PDB file of C-alpha atoms in Angstrom:
ATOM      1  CA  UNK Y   1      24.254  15.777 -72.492  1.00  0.00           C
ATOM      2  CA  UNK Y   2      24.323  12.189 -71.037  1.00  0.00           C
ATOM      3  CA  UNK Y   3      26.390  13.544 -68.497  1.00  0.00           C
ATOM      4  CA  UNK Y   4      24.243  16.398 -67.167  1.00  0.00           C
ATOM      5  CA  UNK Y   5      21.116  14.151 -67.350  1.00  0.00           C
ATOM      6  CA  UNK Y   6      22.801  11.202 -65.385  1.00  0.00           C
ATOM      7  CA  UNK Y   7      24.181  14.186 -62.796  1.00  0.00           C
ATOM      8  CA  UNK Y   8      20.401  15.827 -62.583  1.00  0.00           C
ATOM      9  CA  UNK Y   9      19.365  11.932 -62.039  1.00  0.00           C
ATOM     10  CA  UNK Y  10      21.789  11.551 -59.076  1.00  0.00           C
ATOM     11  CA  UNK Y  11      20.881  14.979 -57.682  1.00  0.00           C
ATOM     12  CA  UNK Y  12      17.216  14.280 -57.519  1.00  0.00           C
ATOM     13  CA  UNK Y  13      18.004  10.700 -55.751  1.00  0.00           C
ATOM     14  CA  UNK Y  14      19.949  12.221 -53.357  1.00  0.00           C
ATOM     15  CA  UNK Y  15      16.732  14.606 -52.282  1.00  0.00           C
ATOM     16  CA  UNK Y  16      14.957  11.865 -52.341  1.00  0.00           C
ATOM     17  CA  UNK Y  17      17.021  10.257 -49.604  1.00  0.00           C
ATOM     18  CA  UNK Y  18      16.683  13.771 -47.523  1.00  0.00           C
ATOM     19  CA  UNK Y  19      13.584  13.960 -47.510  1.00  0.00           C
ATOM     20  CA  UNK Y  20      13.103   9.759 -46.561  1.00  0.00           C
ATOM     21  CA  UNK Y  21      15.886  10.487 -43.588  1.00  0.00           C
ATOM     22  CA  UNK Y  22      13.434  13.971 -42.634  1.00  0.00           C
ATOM     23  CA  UNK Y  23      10.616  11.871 -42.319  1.00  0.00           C
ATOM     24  CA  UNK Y  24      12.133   8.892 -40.124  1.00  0.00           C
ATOM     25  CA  UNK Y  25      13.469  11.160 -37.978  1.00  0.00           C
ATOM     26  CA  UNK Y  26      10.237  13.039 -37.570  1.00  0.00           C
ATOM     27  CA  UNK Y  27       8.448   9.574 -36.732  1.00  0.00           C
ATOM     28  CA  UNK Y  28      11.223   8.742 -34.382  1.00  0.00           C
ATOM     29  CA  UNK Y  29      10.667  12.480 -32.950  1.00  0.00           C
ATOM     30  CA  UNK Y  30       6.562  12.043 -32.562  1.00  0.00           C
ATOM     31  CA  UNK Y  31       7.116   8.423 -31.328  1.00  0.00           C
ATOM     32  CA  UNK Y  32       9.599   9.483 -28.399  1.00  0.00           C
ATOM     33  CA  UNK Y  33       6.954  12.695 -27.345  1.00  0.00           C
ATOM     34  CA  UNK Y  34       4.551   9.705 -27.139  1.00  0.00           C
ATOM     35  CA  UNK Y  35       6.302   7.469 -24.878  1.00  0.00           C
ATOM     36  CA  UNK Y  36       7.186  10.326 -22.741  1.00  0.00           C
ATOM     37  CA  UNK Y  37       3.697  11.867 -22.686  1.00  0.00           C
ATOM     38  CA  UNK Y  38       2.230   8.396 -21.620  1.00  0.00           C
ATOM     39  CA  UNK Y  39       5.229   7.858 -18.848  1.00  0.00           C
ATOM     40  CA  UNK Y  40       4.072  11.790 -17.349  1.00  0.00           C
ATOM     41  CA  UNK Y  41       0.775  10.731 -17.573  1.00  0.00           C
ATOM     42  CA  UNK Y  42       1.401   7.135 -15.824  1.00  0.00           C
ATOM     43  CA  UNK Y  43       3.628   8.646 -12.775  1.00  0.00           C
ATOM     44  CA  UNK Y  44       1.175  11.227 -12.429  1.00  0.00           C
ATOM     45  CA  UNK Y  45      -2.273   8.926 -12.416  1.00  0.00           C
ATOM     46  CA  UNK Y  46      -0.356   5.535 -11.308  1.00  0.00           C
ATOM     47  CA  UNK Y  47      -2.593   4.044  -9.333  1.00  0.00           C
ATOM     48  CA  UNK Y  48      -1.415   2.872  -5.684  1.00  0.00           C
ATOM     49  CA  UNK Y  49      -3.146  -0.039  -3.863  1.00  0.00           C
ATOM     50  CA  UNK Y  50      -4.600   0.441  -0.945  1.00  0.00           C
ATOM     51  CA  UNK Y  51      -3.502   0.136   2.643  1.00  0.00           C
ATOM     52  CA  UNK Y  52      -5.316  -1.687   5.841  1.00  0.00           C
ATOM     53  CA  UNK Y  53      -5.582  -1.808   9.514  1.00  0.00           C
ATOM     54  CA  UNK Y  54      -7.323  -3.278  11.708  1.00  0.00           C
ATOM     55  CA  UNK Y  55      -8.478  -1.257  14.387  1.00  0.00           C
ATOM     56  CA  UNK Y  56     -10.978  -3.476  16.930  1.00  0.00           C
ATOM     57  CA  UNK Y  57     -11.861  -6.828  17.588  1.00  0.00           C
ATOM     58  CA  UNK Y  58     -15.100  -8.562  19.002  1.00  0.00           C
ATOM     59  CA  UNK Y  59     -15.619 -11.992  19.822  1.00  0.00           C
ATOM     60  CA  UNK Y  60     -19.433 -13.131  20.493  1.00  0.00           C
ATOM     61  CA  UNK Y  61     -19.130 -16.766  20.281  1.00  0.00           C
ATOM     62  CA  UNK Y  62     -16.013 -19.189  20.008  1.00  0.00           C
ATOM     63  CA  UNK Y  63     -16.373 -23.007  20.782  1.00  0.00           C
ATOM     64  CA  UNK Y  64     -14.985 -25.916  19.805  1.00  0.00           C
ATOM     65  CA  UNK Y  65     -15.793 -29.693  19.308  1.00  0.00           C
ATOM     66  CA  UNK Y  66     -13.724 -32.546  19.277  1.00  0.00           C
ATOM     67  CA  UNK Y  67     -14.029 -35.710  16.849  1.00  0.00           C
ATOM     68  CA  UNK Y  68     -16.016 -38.089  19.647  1.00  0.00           C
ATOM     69  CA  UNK Y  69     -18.121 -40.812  18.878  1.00  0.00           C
ATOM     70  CA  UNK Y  70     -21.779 -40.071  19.358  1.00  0.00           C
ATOM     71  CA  UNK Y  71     -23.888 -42.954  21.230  1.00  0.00           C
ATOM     72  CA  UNK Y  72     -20.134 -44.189  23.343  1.00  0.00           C
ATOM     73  CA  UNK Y  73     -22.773 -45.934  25.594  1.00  0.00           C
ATOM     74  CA  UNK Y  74     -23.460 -48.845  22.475  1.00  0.00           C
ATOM     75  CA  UNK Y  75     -21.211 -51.928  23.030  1.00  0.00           C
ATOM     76  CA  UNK Y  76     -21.982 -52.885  19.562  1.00  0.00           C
ATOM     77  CA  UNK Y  77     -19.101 -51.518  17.953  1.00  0.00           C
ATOM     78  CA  UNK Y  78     -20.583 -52.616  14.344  1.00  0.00           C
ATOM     79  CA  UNK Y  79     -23.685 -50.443  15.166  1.00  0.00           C
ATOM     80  CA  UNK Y  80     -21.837 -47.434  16.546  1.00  0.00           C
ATOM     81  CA  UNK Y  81     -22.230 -44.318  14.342  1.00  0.00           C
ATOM     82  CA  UNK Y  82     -19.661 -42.425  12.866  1.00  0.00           C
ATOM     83  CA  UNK Y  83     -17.469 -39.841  14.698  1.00  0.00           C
ATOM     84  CA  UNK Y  84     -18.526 -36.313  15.271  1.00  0.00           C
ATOM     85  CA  UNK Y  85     -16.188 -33.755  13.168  1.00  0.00           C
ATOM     86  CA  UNK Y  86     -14.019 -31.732  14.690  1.00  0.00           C
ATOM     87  CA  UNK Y  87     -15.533 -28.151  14.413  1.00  0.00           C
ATOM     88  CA  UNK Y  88     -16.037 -24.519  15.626  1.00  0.00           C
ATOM     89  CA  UNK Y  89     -18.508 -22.125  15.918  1.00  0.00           C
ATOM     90  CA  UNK Y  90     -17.318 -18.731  16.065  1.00  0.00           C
ATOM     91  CA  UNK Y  91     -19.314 -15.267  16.056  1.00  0.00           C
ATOM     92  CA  UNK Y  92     -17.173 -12.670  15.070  1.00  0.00           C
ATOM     93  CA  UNK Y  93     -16.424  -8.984  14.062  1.00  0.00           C
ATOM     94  CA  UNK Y  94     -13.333  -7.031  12.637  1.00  0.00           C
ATOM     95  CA  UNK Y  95     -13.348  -3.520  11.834  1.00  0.00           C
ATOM     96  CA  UNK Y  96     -11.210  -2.694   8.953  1.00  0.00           C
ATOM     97  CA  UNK Y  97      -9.853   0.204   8.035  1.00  0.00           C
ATOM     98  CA  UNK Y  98      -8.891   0.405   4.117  1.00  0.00           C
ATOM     99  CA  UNK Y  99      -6.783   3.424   3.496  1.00  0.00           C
ATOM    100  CA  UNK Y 100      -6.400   5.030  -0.087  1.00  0.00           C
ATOM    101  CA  UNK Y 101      -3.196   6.706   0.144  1.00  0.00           C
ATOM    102  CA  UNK Y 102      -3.211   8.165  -3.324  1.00  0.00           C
ATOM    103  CA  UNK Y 103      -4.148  11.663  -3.543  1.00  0.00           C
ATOM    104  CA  UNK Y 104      -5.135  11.881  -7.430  1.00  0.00           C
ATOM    105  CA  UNK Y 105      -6.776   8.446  -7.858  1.00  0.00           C
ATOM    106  CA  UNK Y 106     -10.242   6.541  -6.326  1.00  0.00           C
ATOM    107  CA  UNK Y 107     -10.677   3.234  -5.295  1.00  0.00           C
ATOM    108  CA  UNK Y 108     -13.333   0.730  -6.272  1.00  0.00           C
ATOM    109  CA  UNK Y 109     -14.436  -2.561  -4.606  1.00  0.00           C
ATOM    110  CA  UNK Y 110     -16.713  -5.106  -5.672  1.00  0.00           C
ATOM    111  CA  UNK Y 111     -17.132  -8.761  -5.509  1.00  0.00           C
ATOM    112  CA  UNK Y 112     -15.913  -8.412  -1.701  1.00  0.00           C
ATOM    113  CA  UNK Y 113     -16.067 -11.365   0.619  1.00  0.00           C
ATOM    114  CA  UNK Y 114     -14.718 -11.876   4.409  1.00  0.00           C
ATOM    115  CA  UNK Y 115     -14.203 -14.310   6.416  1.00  0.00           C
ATOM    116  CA  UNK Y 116     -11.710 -15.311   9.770  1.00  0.00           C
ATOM    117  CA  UNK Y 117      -9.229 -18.478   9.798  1.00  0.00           C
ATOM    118  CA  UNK Y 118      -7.380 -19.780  12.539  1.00  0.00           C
ATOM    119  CA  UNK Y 119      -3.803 -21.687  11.364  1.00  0.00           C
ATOM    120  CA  UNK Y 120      -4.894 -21.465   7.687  1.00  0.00           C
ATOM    121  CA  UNK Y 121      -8.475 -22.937   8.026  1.00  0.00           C
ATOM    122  CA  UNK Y 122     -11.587 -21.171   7.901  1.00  0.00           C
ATOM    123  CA  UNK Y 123     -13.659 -20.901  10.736  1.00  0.00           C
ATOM    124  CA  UNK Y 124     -16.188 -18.872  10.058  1.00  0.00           C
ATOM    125  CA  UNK Y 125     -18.181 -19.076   6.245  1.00  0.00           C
ATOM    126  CA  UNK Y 126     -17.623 -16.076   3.770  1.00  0.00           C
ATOM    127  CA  UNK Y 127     -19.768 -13.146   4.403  1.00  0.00           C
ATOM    128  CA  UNK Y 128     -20.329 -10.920   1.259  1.00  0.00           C
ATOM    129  CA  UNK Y 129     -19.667  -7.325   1.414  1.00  0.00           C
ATOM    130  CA  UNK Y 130     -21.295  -4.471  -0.434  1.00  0.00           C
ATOM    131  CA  UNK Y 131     -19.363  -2.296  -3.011  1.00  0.00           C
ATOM    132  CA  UNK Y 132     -17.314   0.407  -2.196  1.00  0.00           C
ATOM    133  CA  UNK Y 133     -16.384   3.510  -3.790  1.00  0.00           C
ATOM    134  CA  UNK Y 134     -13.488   5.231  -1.601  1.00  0.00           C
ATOM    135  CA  UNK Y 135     -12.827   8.743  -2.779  1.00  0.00           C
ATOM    136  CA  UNK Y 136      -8.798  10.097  -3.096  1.00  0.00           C
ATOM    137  CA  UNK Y 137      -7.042  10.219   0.478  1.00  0.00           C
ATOM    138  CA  UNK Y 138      -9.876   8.334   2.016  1.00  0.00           C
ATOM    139  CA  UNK Y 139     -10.813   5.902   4.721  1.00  0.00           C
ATOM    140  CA  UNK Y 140     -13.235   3.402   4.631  1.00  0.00           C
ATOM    141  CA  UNK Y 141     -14.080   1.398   7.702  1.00  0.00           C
ATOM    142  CA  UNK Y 142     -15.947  -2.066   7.385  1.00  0.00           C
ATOM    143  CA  UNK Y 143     -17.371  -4.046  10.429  1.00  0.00           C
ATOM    144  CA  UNK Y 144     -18.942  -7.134   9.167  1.00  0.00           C
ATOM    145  CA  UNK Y 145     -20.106  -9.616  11.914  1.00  0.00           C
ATOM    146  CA  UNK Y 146     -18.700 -13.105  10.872  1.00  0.00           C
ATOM    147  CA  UNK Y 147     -19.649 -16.713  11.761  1.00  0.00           C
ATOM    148  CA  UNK Y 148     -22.956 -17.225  13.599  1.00  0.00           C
ATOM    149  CA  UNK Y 149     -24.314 -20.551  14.186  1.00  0.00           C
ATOM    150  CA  UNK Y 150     -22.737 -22.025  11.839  1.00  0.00           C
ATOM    151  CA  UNK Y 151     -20.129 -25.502  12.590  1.00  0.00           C
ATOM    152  CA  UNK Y 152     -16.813 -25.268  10.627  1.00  0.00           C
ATOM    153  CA  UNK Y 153     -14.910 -28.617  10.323  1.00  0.00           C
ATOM    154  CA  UNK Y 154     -11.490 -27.773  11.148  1.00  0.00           C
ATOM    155  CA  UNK Y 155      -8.836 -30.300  11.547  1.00  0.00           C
ATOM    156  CA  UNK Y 156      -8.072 -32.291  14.793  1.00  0.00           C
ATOM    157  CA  UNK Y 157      -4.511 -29.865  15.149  1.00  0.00           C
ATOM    158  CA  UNK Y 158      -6.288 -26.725  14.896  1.00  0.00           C
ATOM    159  CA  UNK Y 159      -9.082 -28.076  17.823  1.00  0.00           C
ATOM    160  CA  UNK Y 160      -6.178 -28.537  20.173  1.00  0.00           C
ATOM    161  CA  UNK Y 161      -4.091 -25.686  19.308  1.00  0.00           C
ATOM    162  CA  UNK Y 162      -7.414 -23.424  19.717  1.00  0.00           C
ATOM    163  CA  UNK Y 163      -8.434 -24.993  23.269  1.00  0.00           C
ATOM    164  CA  UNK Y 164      -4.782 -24.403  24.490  1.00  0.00           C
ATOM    165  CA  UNK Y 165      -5.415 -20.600  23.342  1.00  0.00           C
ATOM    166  CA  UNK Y 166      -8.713 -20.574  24.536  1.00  0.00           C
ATOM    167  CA  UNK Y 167      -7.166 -21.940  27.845  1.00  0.00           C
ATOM    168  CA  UNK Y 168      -4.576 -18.811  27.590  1.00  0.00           C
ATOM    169  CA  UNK Y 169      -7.244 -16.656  26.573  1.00  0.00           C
ATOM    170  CA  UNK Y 170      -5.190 -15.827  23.776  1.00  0.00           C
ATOM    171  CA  UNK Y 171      -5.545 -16.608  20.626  1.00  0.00           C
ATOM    172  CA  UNK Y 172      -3.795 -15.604  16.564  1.00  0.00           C
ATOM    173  CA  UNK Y 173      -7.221 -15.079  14.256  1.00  0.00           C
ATOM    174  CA  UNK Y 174      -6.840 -13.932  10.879  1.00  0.00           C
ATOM    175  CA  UNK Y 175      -9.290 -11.752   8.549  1.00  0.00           C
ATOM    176  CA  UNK Y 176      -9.387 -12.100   5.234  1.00  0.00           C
ATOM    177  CA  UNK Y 177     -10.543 -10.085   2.728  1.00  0.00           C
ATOM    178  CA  UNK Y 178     -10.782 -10.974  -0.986  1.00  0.00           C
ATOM    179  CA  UNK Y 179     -12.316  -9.253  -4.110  1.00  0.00           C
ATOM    180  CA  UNK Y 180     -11.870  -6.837  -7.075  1.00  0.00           C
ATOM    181  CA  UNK Y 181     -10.776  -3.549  -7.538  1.00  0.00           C
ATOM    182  CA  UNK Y 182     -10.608  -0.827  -9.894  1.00  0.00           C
ATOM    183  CA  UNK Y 183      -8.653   2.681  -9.898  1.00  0.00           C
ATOM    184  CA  UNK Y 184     -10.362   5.896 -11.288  1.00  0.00           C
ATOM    185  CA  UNK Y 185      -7.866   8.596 -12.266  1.00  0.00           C
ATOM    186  CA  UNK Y 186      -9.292  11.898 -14.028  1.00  0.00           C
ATOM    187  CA  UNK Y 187     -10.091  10.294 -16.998  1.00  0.00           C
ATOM    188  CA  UNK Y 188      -8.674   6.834 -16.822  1.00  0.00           C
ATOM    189  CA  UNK Y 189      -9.604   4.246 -15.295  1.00  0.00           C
ATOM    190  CA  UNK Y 190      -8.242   0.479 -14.732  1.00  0.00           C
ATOM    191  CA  UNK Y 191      -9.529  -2.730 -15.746  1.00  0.00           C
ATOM    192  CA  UNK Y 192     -10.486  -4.981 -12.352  1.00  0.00           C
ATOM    193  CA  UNK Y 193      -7.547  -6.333 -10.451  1.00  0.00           C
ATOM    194  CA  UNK Y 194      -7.834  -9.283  -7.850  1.00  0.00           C
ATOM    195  CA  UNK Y 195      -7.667  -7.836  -4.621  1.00  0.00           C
ATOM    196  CA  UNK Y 196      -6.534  -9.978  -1.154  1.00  0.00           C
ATOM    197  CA  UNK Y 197      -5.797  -8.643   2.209  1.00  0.00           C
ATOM    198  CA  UNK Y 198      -5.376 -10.576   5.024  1.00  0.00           C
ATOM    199  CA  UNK Y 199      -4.580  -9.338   8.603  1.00  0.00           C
ATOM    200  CA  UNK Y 200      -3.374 -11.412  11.444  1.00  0.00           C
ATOM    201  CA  UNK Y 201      -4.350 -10.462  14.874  1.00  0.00           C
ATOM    202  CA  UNK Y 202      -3.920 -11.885  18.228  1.00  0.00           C
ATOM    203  CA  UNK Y 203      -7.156 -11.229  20.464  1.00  0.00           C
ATOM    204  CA  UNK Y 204      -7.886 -11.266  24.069  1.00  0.00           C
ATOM    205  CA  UNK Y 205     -10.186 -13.851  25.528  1.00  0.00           C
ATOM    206  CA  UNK Y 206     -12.837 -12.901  28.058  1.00  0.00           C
ATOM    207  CA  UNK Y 207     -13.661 -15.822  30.428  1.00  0.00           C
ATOM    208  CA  UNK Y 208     -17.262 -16.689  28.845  1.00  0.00           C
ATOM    209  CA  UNK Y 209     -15.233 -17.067  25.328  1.00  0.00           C
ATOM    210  CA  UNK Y 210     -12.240 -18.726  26.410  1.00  0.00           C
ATOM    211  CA  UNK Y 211     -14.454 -21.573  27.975  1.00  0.00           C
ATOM    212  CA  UNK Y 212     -16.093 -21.813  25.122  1.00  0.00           C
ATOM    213  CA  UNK Y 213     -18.898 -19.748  25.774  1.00  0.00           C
ATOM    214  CA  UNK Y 214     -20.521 -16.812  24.429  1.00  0.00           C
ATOM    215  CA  UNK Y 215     -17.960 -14.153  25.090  1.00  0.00           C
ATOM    216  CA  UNK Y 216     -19.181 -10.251  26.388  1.00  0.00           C
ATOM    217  CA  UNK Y 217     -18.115  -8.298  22.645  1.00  0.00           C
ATOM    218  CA  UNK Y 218     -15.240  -6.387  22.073  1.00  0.00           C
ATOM    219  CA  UNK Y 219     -11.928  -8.087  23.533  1.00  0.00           C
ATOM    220  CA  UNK Y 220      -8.055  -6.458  23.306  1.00  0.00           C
ATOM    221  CA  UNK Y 221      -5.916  -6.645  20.289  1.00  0.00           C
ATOM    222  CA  UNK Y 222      -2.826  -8.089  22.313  1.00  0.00           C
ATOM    223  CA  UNK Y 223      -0.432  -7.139  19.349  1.00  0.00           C
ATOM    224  CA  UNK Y 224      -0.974  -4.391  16.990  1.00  0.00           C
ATOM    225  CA  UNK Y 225      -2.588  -6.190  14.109  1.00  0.00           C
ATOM    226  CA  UNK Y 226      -0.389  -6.830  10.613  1.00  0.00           C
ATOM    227  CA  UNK Y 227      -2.300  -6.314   7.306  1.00  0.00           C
ATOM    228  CA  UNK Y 228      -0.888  -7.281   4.001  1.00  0.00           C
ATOM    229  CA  UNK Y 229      -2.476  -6.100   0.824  1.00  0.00           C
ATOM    230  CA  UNK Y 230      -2.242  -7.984  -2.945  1.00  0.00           C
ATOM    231  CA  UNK Y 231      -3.832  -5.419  -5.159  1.00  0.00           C
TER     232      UNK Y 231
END
């Protein structure tokens, strides 16, 4: 009797164990279909960032200062007043052309701002954009008109190396473009990502703007323009 009781025992364990094993693999089952589901999903809804071109190029305004003292007449070098900064004062406008080349997922934009540099220093301030909502396969174009009136200090280098340019009537801009985007997908949608795009472009000068003038509007892209996107 101790036998059969201590066999039944043993039996009973060893269904136990079955059915433990049936249900691990089951979980292991439902938790592979999961991670394959969400991998479909993500190839099929990844989003893709953006592309961008820049497809024309004004110049209104582009002059330069150099660091001289104001007042050189006074003999009193004590009394003489401080240098002028070496600045520019640039009117500007870029259009760029922001290409969503994802064909299942929109493109959001907020937060944007522009603004043009010439050898890595501003020289025009940042101009905010609105928000943009660019549907699946589309293009969005934005013109904003940068600089003005406004003096940018820019360093004694970057005077010279913009005069010699000027002198050329060629000279390497950049526009950048920083923000935020998001990317809608049927029913997903990302959290905000930092967005930066930055184009380098080398313009033609007309003879008003290369002498520091006000120059006629649109001038020649001399090489086809190089965008970089961060998204």
């Amino acid at each position: 009797m101790a036998t059969s009781k201590r066999y039944q025992c043993e039996f009973h364990r060893g269904r136990g164990g079955s059915h433990l094993l049936l249900a691990a693999y089951l979980l292991a089952a439902a938790a592979a279909t999961a991670v394959l589901l969400a991998l479909a999903l993500f190839i099929v809804y990844r989003p893709i960032k953006p592309q961008a071109s820049v497809a024309r190029a004004a110049v209104y305004r582009l002059s330069i200062s150099s660091g001289t003292v104001a007042g050189g007449g006074n003999n009193n070098a004590s009394a003489a007043p401080p240098p002028l900064p070496n600045a520019v004062c640039a009117s500007l406008q870029f259009t760029l052309l922001l290409h969503n080349p994802s064909n299942r997922a929109a493109v959001l934009y907020d937060g944007l701002v522009a603004f043009a540099s010439y050898r890595g220093e501003a020289v025009t301030p940042p101009a905010r954009l609105p928000p943009v909502v660019q549907e699946r396969g589309a293009d969005v174009a934005l013109s904003p008109v940068l600089g003005g009136d406004a003096l940018m200090p820019i360093s004694a280098d970057a005077v010279r190396a913009l005069a010699a340019g000027g002198a050329a009537r060629r000279v390497r801009l950049r526009l950048v473009v920083v923000g935020r985007v998001r990317y809608r997908a049927g029913p997903f949608r990302s959290g905000w990502r930092d967005l930066y795009v930055r184009c380098d472009t080398v313009v033609g000068l007309g003879v008003d703007a290369a002498a520091g003038g006000s120059g006629a509007g649109d001038v020649p892209l001399l090489e086809y323009p190089r965008c970089a996107v961060d998204a």
